[in-house]
Short mmCIF file of C-alpha atoms in Angstrom, two decimals:
data_model
loop_
_atom_site.label_atom_id
_atom_site.label_comp_id
_atom_site.label_asym_id
_atom_site.label_seq_id
_atom_site.Cartn_x
_atom_site.Cartn_y
_atom_site.Cartn_z
CA UNK A 1 10.68 -20.59 -8.01
CA UNK A 2 10.43 -21.57 -4.36
CA UNK A 3 13.83 -23.21 -4.76
CA UNK A 4 15.15 -19.91 -6.13
CA UNK A 5 13.84 -18.09 -3.06
CA UNK A 6 15.50 -20.58 -0.73
CA UNK A 7 18.78 -20.46 -2.62
CA UNK A 8 18.93 -16.67 -2.83
CA UNK A 9 22.14 -15.75 -1.04
CA UNK A 10 22.84 -12.02 -0.89
CA UNK A 11 26.21 -12.61 0.80
CA UNK A 12 27.42 -14.65 -2.19
CA UNK A 13 26.35 -11.97 -4.69
CA UNK A 14 28.08 -9.23 -2.67
CA UNK A 15 31.53 -10.86 -2.68
CA UNK A 16 34.34 -8.95 -4.32
CA UNK A 17 35.19 -10.05 -7.84
CA UNK A 18 38.81 -11.08 -8.29
CA UNK A 19 38.90 -9.36 -11.69
CA UNK A 20 38.16 -6.03 -9.99
CA UNK A 21 41.22 -6.33 -7.74
CA UNK A 22 43.39 -7.45 -10.64
CA UNK A 23 42.44 -4.40 -12.70
CA UNK A 24 42.99 -2.04 -9.78
CA UNK A 25 46.41 -3.57 -9.16
CA UNK A 26 47.45 -3.19 -12.81
CA UNK A 27 46.46 0.47 -12.55
CA UNK A 28 48.58 0.80 -9.38
CA UNK A 29 51.53 -0.98 -11.03
CA UNK A 30 51.45 1.43 -13.97
CA UNK A 31 51.24 4.46 -11.68
CA UNK A 32 54.06 3.24 -9.43
CA UNK A 33 56.30 2.45 -12.39
CA UNK A 34 55.74 5.86 -13.97
CA UNK A 35 56.42 7.62 -10.64
CA UNK A 36 59.70 5.71 -10.07
CA UNK A 37 60.92 6.34 -13.64
CA UNK A 38 59.97 10.03 -13.48
CA UNK A 39 61.74 10.63 -10.15
CA UNK A 40 64.85 8.56 -10.97
CA UNK A 41 65.45 9.43 -14.61
CA UNK A 42 63.66 12.72 -15.24
CA UNK A 43 64.28 14.53 -11.96
CA UNK A 44 67.49 12.49 -11.44
CA UNK A 45 66.90 12.11 -7.70
CA UNK A 46 68.87 9.30 -6.01
CA UNK A 47 66.44 6.41 -5.62
CA UNK A 48 66.83 2.64 -4.98
CA UNK A 49 65.30 1.88 -8.37
CA UNK A 50 66.09 -1.86 -8.35
CA UNK A 51 64.43 -2.43 -4.97
CA UNK A 52 61.40 -0.36 -5.98
CA UNK A 53 60.94 -2.32 -9.20
CA UNK A 54 61.41 -5.56 -7.28
CA UNK A 55 58.39 -4.69 -5.14
CA UNK A 56 56.44 -3.61 -8.23
CA UNK A 57 57.40 -6.90 -9.91
CA UNK A 58 56.06 -8.82 -6.88
CA UNK A 59 52.71 -7.12 -7.38
CA UNK A 60 52.78 -7.90 -11.11
CA UNK A 61 53.61 -11.56 -10.48
CA UNK A 62 50.75 -11.76 -7.99
CA UNK A 63 48.41 -10.39 -10.65
CA UNK A 64 49.60 -12.89 -13.25
CA UNK A 65 49.26 -15.80 -10.83
CA UNK A 66 45.71 -14.85 -9.84
CA UNK A 67 44.67 -14.19 -13.45
CA UNK A 68 45.96 -17.58 -14.62
CA UNK A 69 44.82 -19.53 -11.56
CA UNK A 70 41.20 -18.32 -11.34
CA UNK A 71 38.52 -17.40 -13.89
CA UNK A 72 37.74 -13.71 -14.42
CA UNK A 73 34.32 -13.99 -12.79
CA UNK A 74 35.66 -15.67 -9.63
CA UNK A 75 34.37 -14.09 -6.42
CA UNK A 76 36.64 -14.08 -3.40
CA UNK A 77 35.57 -15.16 0.04
CA UNK A 78 36.09 -12.38 2.61
CA UNK A 79 39.31 -13.78 4.10
CA UNK A 80 40.92 -14.32 0.70
CA UNK A 81 40.07 -10.75 -0.27
CA UNK A 82 41.49 -9.54 3.05
CA UNK A 83 44.73 -11.38 2.34
CA UNK A 84 45.10 -9.82 -1.11
CA UNK A 85 44.37 -6.32 0.18
CA UNK A 86 46.85 -6.83 3.01
CA UNK A 87 49.49 -7.77 0.44
CA UNK A 88 48.72 -4.55 -1.47
CA UNK A 89 49.07 -2.49 1.71
CA UNK A 90 52.39 -4.14 2.58
CA UNK A 91 53.72 -3.61 -0.96
CA UNK A 92 52.83 0.08 -0.87
CA UNK A 93 54.31 0.43 2.63
CA UNK A 94 57.55 -1.08 1.30
CA UNK A 95 57.68 1.46 -1.53
CA UNK A 96 57.04 4.30 0.91
CA UNK A 97 59.79 2.97 3.23
CA UNK A 98 62.33 3.32 0.41
CA UNK A 99 61.09 6.74 -0.70
CA UNK A 100 60.81 8.84 2.45
CA UNK A 101 58.05 7.26 4.52
CA UNK A 102 55.25 9.65 5.42
CA UNK A 103 57.25 12.59 4.09
CA UNK A 104 56.45 11.21 0.63
CA UNK A 105 53.46 13.13 -0.83
CA UNK A 106 52.03 9.84 -2.12
CA UNK A 107 51.73 8.40 1.39
CA UNK A 108 47.97 9.04 1.45
CA UNK A 109 47.57 6.23 -1.09
CA UNK A 110 48.19 3.73 1.71
CA UNK A 111 44.53 4.23 2.66
CA UNK A 112 43.27 2.84 -0.69
CA UNK A 113 43.21 -0.88 0.34
CA UNK A 114 41.11 0.05 3.37
CA UNK A 115 38.61 1.95 1.20
CA UNK A 116 38.34 -1.02 -1.19
CA UNK A 117 37.79 -3.29 1.80
CA UNK A 118 35.07 -1.01 3.17
CA UNK A 119 33.05 -1.33 -0.04
CA UNK A 120 33.04 -5.12 -0.15
CA UNK A 121 34.16 -6.83 3.07
CA UNK A 122 32.47 -7.22 6.47
CA UNK A 123 33.01 -4.37 8.89
CA UNK A 124 35.15 -6.39 11.30
CA UNK A 125 37.62 -7.32 8.55
CA UNK A 126 37.77 -3.71 7.37
CA UNK A 127 38.52 -2.57 10.92
CA UNK A 128 41.28 -5.20 11.15
CA UNK A 129 42.86 -4.03 7.88
CA UNK A 130 42.51 -0.39 8.92
CA UNK A 131 44.31 -1.06 12.20
CA UNK A 132 47.10 -2.84 10.32
CA UNK A 133 47.52 0.04 7.86
CA UNK A 134 47.57 2.60 10.69
CA UNK A 135 50.29 0.52 12.39
CA UNK A 136 52.29 0.57 9.14
CA UNK A 137 51.85 4.33 8.86
CA UNK A 138 53.05 4.74 12.45
CA UNK A 139 56.19 2.72 11.76
CA UNK A 140 56.85 4.78 8.61
CA UNK A 141 56.97 7.92 10.77
CA UNK A 142 60.16 6.66 12.45
CA UNK A 143 61.66 4.09 10.06
CA UNK A 144 62.26 5.00 6.42
CA UNK A 145 64.98 5.91 3.97
CA UNK A 146 65.49 9.59 3.16
CA UNK A 147 63.09 11.32 0.82
CA UNK A 148 64.67 11.42 -2.70
CA UNK A 149 66.10 14.88 -3.33
CA UNK A 150 68.87 16.59 -5.29
CA UNK A 151 72.38 15.12 -5.07
CA UNK A 152 74.43 16.38 -2.18
CA UNK A 153 71.43 17.68 -0.22
CA UNK A 154 68.93 16.04 2.09
CA UNK A 155 65.45 17.38 2.61
CA UNK A 156 64.64 17.04 6.30
CA UNK A 157 60.99 17.55 7.25
CA UNK A 158 60.10 18.85 10.71
CA UNK A 159 58.60 16.24 13.00
CA UNK A 160 55.46 18.39 13.30
CA UNK A 161 54.95 18.09 9.54
CA UNK A 162 55.41 14.31 9.66
CA UNK A 163 52.96 14.10 12.56
CA UNK A 164 50.49 16.12 10.49
CA UNK A 165 50.90 13.66 7.59
CA UNK A 166 50.25 10.79 10.00
CA UNK A 167 47.08 12.49 11.18
CA UNK A 168 46.06 13.06 7.56
CA UNK A 169 46.56 9.37 6.75
CA UNK A 170 44.60 8.23 9.81
CA UNK A 171 41.80 10.73 9.16
CA UNK A 172 41.64 9.72 5.51
CA UNK A 173 41.39 6.05 6.45
CA UNK A 174 38.68 6.69 9.03
CA UNK A 175 36.53 9.11 7.04
CA UNK A 176 36.74 7.57 3.58
CA UNK A 177 36.37 4.01 4.87
CA UNK A 178 33.29 4.82 6.95
CA UNK A 179 31.75 6.79 4.11
CA UNK A 180 32.46 4.05 1.55
CA UNK A 181 31.18 1.34 3.90
CA UNK A 182 27.94 3.19 4.54
CA UNK A 183 27.26 3.87 0.86
CA UNK A 184 28.13 0.30 -0.13
CA UNK A 185 25.95 -1.15 2.65
CA UNK A 186 22.95 0.87 1.48
CA UNK A 187 23.58 -0.16 -2.13
CA UNK A 188 23.81 -3.84 -1.11
CA UNK A 189 20.59 -3.62 0.88
CA UNK A 190 18.78 -2.01 -2.01
CA UNK A 191 20.16 -4.52 -4.53
CA UNK A 192 19.27 -7.51 -2.34
CA UNK A 193 15.77 -6.17 -1.72
CA UNK A 194 15.16 -5.54 -5.41
CA UNK A 195 16.35 -9.06 -6.24
CA UNK A 196 13.98 -10.49 -3.63
CA UNK A 197 11.20 -8.33 -5.07
CA UNK A 198 11.74 -9.78 -8.53
CA UNK A 199 11.68 -13.33 -7.14
CA UNK A 200 8.41 -12.72 -5.28
CA UNK A 201 6.80 -11.11 -8.32
CA UNK A 202 7.88 -13.98 -10.58
CA UNK A 203 6.43 -16.47 -8.12
CA UNK A 204 3.10 -14.64 -8.11
CA UNK A 205 3.07 -14.62 -11.90
CA UNK A 206 3.74 -18.36 -11.99
CA UNK A 207 0.81 -18.93 -9.64
CA UNK A 208 -1.41 -16.83 -11.89
CA UNK A 209 -0.37 -18.96 -14.88
CA UNK A 210 -1.48 -22.21 -13.23
CA UNK A 211 -5.05 -21.67 -14.45
CA UNK A 212 -3.93 -21.88 -18.08
CA UNK A 213 -1.84 -24.98 -17.36
CA UNK A 214 -4.84 -26.66 -15.70
CA UNK A 215 -7.06 -25.91 -18.70
CA UNK A 216 -4.43 -27.30 -21.08
CA UNK A 217 -4.11 -30.48 -19.01
CA UNK A 218 -7.90 -30.91 -18.96
CA UNK A 219 -8.05 -30.53 -22.73
CA UNK A 220 -5.27 -33.05 -23.35
CA UNK A 221 -6.67 -35.65 -20.92
CA UNK A 222 -10.28 -35.33 -22.08
CA UNK A 223 -10.00 -37.60 -25.13
CA UNK A 224 -8.17 -40.61 -23.56
CA UNK A 225 -10.43 -40.43 -20.51
CA UNK A 226 -13.55 -40.51 -22.72
CA UNK A 227 -12.11 -43.61 -24.42
CA UNK A 228 -11.56 -45.28 -21.04
CA UNK A 229 -15.14 -44.50 -20.00
CA UNK A 230 -16.51 -45.91 -23.26
CA UNK A 231 -14.49 -49.15 -22.95
CA UNK A 232 -15.57 -49.56 -19.32
CA UNK A 233 -19.22 -49.13 -20.32
CA UNK A 234 -18.91 -51.76 -23.07
CA UNK A 235 -17.18 -54.14 -20.66
CA UNK A 236 -19.99 -53.75 -18.14
CA UNK A 237 -22.56 -54.43 -20.84
CA UNK A 238 -20.68 -57.49 -22.12
CA UNK A 239 -20.09 -59.02 -18.68
CA UNK A 240 -23.64 -58.45 -17.55
CA UNK A 241 -24.25 -59.64 -14.00
CA UNK A 242 -21.05 -61.66 -13.69
CA UNK A 243 -20.28 -61.35 -9.94
CA UNK A 244 -16.56 -61.93 -10.53
CA UNK A 245 -16.05 -58.65 -12.43
CA UNK A 246 -19.21 -56.63 -11.74
CA UNK A 247 -17.84 -54.64 -8.78
CA UNK A 248 -14.50 -53.90 -10.48
CA UNK A 249 -16.10 -52.67 -13.69
CA UNK A 250 -18.60 -50.54 -11.77
CA UNK A 251 -15.72 -49.00 -9.78
CA UNK A 252 -13.79 -48.32 -13.00
CA UNK A 253 -16.80 -46.54 -14.52
CA UNK A 254 -17.48 -44.48 -11.39
CA UNK A 255 -13.87 -43.36 -11.11
CA UNK A 256 -13.67 -42.43 -14.78
CA UNK A 257 -16.83 -40.35 -14.38
CA UNK A 258 -15.27 -38.67 -11.35
CA UNK A 259 -12.16 -37.82 -13.36
CA UNK A 260 -14.35 -36.33 -16.10
CA UNK A 261 -16.12 -34.13 -13.55
CA UNK A 262 -12.78 -32.91 -12.17
CA UNK A 263 -11.53 -32.08 -15.67
CA UNK A 264 -14.81 -30.31 -16.43
CA UNK A 265 -14.32 -28.09 -13.39
CA UNK A 266 -10.75 -27.34 -14.44
CA UNK A 267 -11.95 -26.40 -17.91
CA UNK A 268 -14.68 -24.16 -16.52
CA UNK A 269 -12.09 -22.46 -14.29
CA UNK A 270 -10.51 -21.09 -17.47
CA UNK A 271 -13.59 -20.60 -19.68
CA UNK A 272 -16.42 -19.57 -17.34
CA UNK A 273 -14.32 -17.67 -14.79
CA UNK A 274 -11.92 -15.98 -17.20
CA UNK A 275 -13.59 -12.64 -16.66
CA UNK A 276 -13.35 -12.94 -12.90
CA UNK A 277 -9.68 -13.90 -13.08
CA UNK A 278 -8.79 -11.13 -15.51
CA UNK A 279 -10.75 -8.24 -13.96
CA UNK A 280 -10.87 -7.31 -10.28
CA UNK A 281 -13.20 -4.66 -8.82
CA UNK A 282 -11.78 -2.57 -6.00
CA UNK A 283 -14.12 -4.06 -3.37
CA UNK A 284 -13.21 -7.59 -4.46
CA UNK A 285 -9.53 -6.67 -4.16
CA UNK A 286 -10.10 -5.48 -0.58
CA UNK A 287 -11.98 -8.63 0.36
CA UNK A 288 -9.41 -10.91 -1.28
CA UNK A 289 -6.43 -9.41 0.57
CA UNK A 290 -8.29 -9.21 3.90
CA UNK A 291 -9.74 -12.73 4.01
CA UNK A 292 -6.47 -14.63 4.81
CA UNK A 293 -5.89 -12.53 7.96
CA UNK A 294 -9.27 -12.95 9.70
CA UNK A 295 -8.21 -15.98 11.77
CA UNK A 296 -5.67 -14.29 14.05
CA UNK A 297 -7.95 -12.84 16.71
CA UNK A 298 -7.97 -9.34 15.19
CA UNK A 299 -11.20 -7.94 13.80
CA UNK A 300 -10.87 -6.63 10.23
CA UNK A 301 -13.52 -4.04 9.48
CA UNK A 302 -14.25 -3.07 5.87
CA UNK A 303 -15.61 0.42 5.46
CA UNK A 304 -16.71 2.16 2.27
CA UNK A 305 -16.05 5.86 2.02
CA UNK A 306 -17.24 8.40 -0.54
CA UNK A 307 -17.87 6.70 -3.88
CA UNK A 308 -18.56 8.88 -6.91
CA UNK A 309 -19.15 7.19 -10.25
CA UNK A 310 -18.94 3.50 -11.19
CA UNK A 311 -16.70 1.20 -9.20
CA UNK A 312 -13.15 1.10 -10.63
CA UNK A 313 -12.21 -2.29 -12.05
CA UNK A 314 -8.55 -3.13 -12.62
CA UNK A 315 -6.70 -5.90 -14.31
CA UNK A 316 -5.74 -8.56 -11.76
CA UNK A 317 -2.17 -7.66 -10.76
CA UNK A 318 -0.19 -10.05 -8.50
CA UNK A 319 2.03 -7.16 -7.42
CA UNK A 320 -0.93 -5.08 -6.19
CA UNK A 321 -2.47 -8.09 -4.41
CA UNK A 322 0.81 -8.84 -2.65
CA UNK A 323 1.45 -5.19 -1.78
CA UNK A 324 -1.96 -4.40 -0.28
CA UNK A 325 -2.02 -7.82 1.41
CA UNK A 326 1.32 -7.08 3.07
CA UNK A 327 -0.01 -3.78 4.41
CA UNK A 328 -3.01 -5.56 5.91
CA UNK A 329 -0.75 -8.27 7.35
CA UNK A 330 1.49 -5.66 9.02
CA UNK A 331 -1.55 -3.92 10.46
CA UNK A 332 -2.83 -7.21 11.90
CA UNK A 333 0.59 -7.95 13.40
CA UNK A 334 0.68 -4.66 15.33
CA UNK A 335 -3.02 -4.11 16.08
CA UNK A 336 -4.45 -4.56 19.55
CA UNK A 337 -8.03 -5.40 18.58
CA UNK A 338 -9.09 -3.95 15.24
CA UNK A 339 -7.83 -3.23 11.74
CA UNK A 340 -9.97 -0.99 9.55
CA UNK A 341 -9.66 -1.13 5.75
CA UNK A 342 -11.52 1.66 4.00
CA UNK A 343 -11.79 2.70 0.38
CA UNK A 344 -13.20 5.49 -1.72
CA UNK A 345 -13.16 6.66 -5.31
CA UNK A 346 -14.25 9.49 -7.54
CA UNK A 347 -13.74 10.48 -11.14
CA UNK A 348 -10.04 11.18 -10.59
CA UNK A 349 -8.65 9.17 -7.67
CA UNK A 350 -8.87 5.67 -6.13
CA UNK A 351 -7.96 5.52 -2.45
CA UNK A 352 -7.29 2.70 0.01
CA UNK A 353 -6.56 3.19 3.71
CA UNK A 354 -5.32 0.59 6.21
CA UNK A 355 -5.50 1.64 9.86
CA UNK A 356 -4.71 -0.33 13.02
CA UNK A 357 -5.17 0.47 16.70
CA UNK A 358 -1.61 -0.47 17.67
CA UNK A 359 1.25 1.68 18.97
CA UNK A 360 1.79 3.51 15.67
CA UNK A 361 5.02 4.51 13.95
CA UNK A 362 7.83 6.06 16.04
CA UNK A 363 8.43 9.65 15.01
CA UNK A 364 12.14 9.07 14.36
CA UNK A 365 11.58 6.43 11.64
CA UNK A 366 8.33 7.45 10.01
CA UNK A 367 10.17 9.28 7.21
CA UNK A 368 12.30 6.19 6.45
CA UNK A 369 9.56 3.56 6.39
CA UNK A 370 9.82 1.38 3.31
CA UNK A 371 13.61 1.35 3.14
CA UNK A 372 15.00 -2.20 2.83
CA UNK A 373 15.75 -4.01 6.11
CA UNK A 374 14.53 -1.09 8.22
CA UNK A 375 12.41 -2.98 10.77
CA UNK A 376 11.60 -0.97 13.87
CA UNK A 377 8.19 -0.20 15.35
CA UNK A 378 7.19 0.42 18.94
CA UNK A 379 6.05 -2.76 20.62
CA UNK A 380 7.52 -5.02 17.93
CA UNK A 381 10.13 -7.69 18.33
CA UNK A 382 13.44 -6.91 16.60
CA UNK A 383 13.29 -7.85 12.95
CA UNK A 384 9.52 -8.35 12.98
CA UNK A 385 7.53 -6.44 10.38
CA UNK A 386 8.36 -3.29 8.45
CA UNK A 387 11.43 -4.87 6.89
CA UNK A 388 12.03 -6.46 3.53
CA UNK A 389 8.37 -7.45 3.10
CA UNK A 390 7.19 -3.85 3.41
CA UNK A 391 9.91 -2.68 1.04
CA UNK A 392 8.76 -5.24 -1.54
CA UNK A 393 5.12 -4.22 -1.05
CA UNK A 394 5.98 -0.53 -1.44
CA UNK A 395 8.05 -1.21 -4.56
CA UNK A 396 5.33 -3.30 -6.22
CA UNK A 397 2.59 -0.80 -5.43
CA UNK A 398 4.65 2.12 -6.72
CA UNK A 399 5.37 0.11 -9.86
CA UNK A 400 1.60 -0.14 -10.41
CA UNK A 401 1.37 3.68 -10.28
CA UNK A 402 0.35 4.04 -6.64
CA UNK A 403 1.47 6.67 -4.16
CA UNK A 404 1.95 5.58 -0.53
CA UNK A 405 1.77 7.71 2.58
CA UNK A 406 2.68 6.46 6.07
CA UNK A 407 1.47 8.37 9.10
CA UNK A 408 0.00 7.96 12.55
CA UNK A 409 -3.69 8.40 13.24
CA UNK A 410 -4.75 11.98 14.10
CA UNK A 411 -5.59 10.91 17.66
CA UNK A 412 -2.44 10.29 19.70
CA UNK A 413 -1.86 6.62 20.47
CA UNK A 414 -4.59 5.43 18.09
CA UNK A 415 -2.42 3.45 15.71
CA UNK A 416 -0.83 3.77 12.30
CA UNK A 417 -2.41 4.74 9.01
CA UNK A 418 -1.18 3.73 5.55
CA UNK A 419 -2.77 5.39 2.55
CA UNK A 420 -2.48 4.02 -0.99
CA UNK A 421 -3.82 6.11 -3.84
CA UNK A 422 -3.92 5.74 -7.62
CA UNK A 423 -5.02 7.99 -10.39
CA UNK A 424 -8.29 6.44 -11.58
CA UNK A 425 -7.01 6.35 -15.16
CA UNK A 426 -3.88 4.45 -14.07
CA UNK A 427 -5.90 2.04 -11.90
CA UNK A 428 -8.45 1.04 -14.57
CA UNK A 429 -6.30 1.39 -17.71
CA UNK A 430 -4.90 -2.18 -17.67
CA UNK A 431 -8.45 -3.56 -17.42
CA UNK A 432 -9.67 -1.42 -20.31
CA UNK A 433 -6.76 -2.57 -22.48
CA UNK A 434 -7.54 -6.20 -21.61
CA UNK A 435 -11.20 -5.74 -22.60
CA UNK A 436 -10.13 -4.29 -25.97
CA UNK A 437 -7.93 -7.35 -26.60
CA UNK A 438 -10.78 -9.71 -25.67
CA UNK A 439 -13.11 -7.81 -28.01
#
């Protein structure tokens, strides 16, 4: 699992699939072919049909080459994808050149390669492709064959109209590309963060399963180790006080007894402590997540609030332990001197609060805290805290049924406050179900 975390590469997973471009190009080829046939043979407008179909054939041959050369699931590196999209833009510019340039009503389609690039390629490559397409559109304003029209007449568009079409193309490229890039970037961030969340949760579950593996190993090794101890005892009895082997046999017996004690402790970890491992009171949860952060020069104060009724006891949940632990870790990172962890419960709610005496949350980001890769807090180094880790913690806690609230302390400049609350029924229900299964 640790290897999976190290090998997780969001950039690789975000690369554009070749099959996606191939399918889009087939769709474009069909549309272009239908348009040329309709204009040339239905409307009977004069049109360089052979040259148009030559360009369409180039696009089709490119599709066939890519489909036969690479597997369907192949993902393109950014520069290869840029090259293919540039080819598409040039092919469409060639068709527009032979059919009226920007006076052609289909000229807005020249922005499509830039939009596709914005959804999958780095921003700098999208800007490069956008600049190239705008340059093509500019050339098509002045250099193009006449717009196909009825025989014997030529439809001449005013330059002001052509300039307006150029502005429309440029505006379409700018607006749609920026919009698509922003939406795609947010979707990639969310997808990468969710993937990292799943990896972290799986790792915690594997750690929780080690207890069962240890008990199984102790059970399997118990019998051969008992045999070794018995043989060593008989050897010691048979050799008596022979100085040549006495020390070696005594060492063998002592080490076998030591192994038996270790296996006994491993077995008791599963049998005697099963209840402790399966059920976790709220106060034990607070102590368990706070203990690892006491050695960083920040005082962690535990404070009980109003407690009505018996203490809520939940099923041990690696996601909850990680989530609350991350909140405490963030508070320690930004605190000046003290972090206060308080809790309370009644018949309906279970509440945890983590407060630090640091600079608090800036007002302009407090409503966006918990979004993936959003890592800004006053007094923090860039990229430190409040990023992917907090998003994972928030996701895992919400998955457990919790509601989180981020705010600053009521007193100005007195730090940040994170509140985690569960419905009592939701908090204790997993533990109750576990007890029924054990019964």
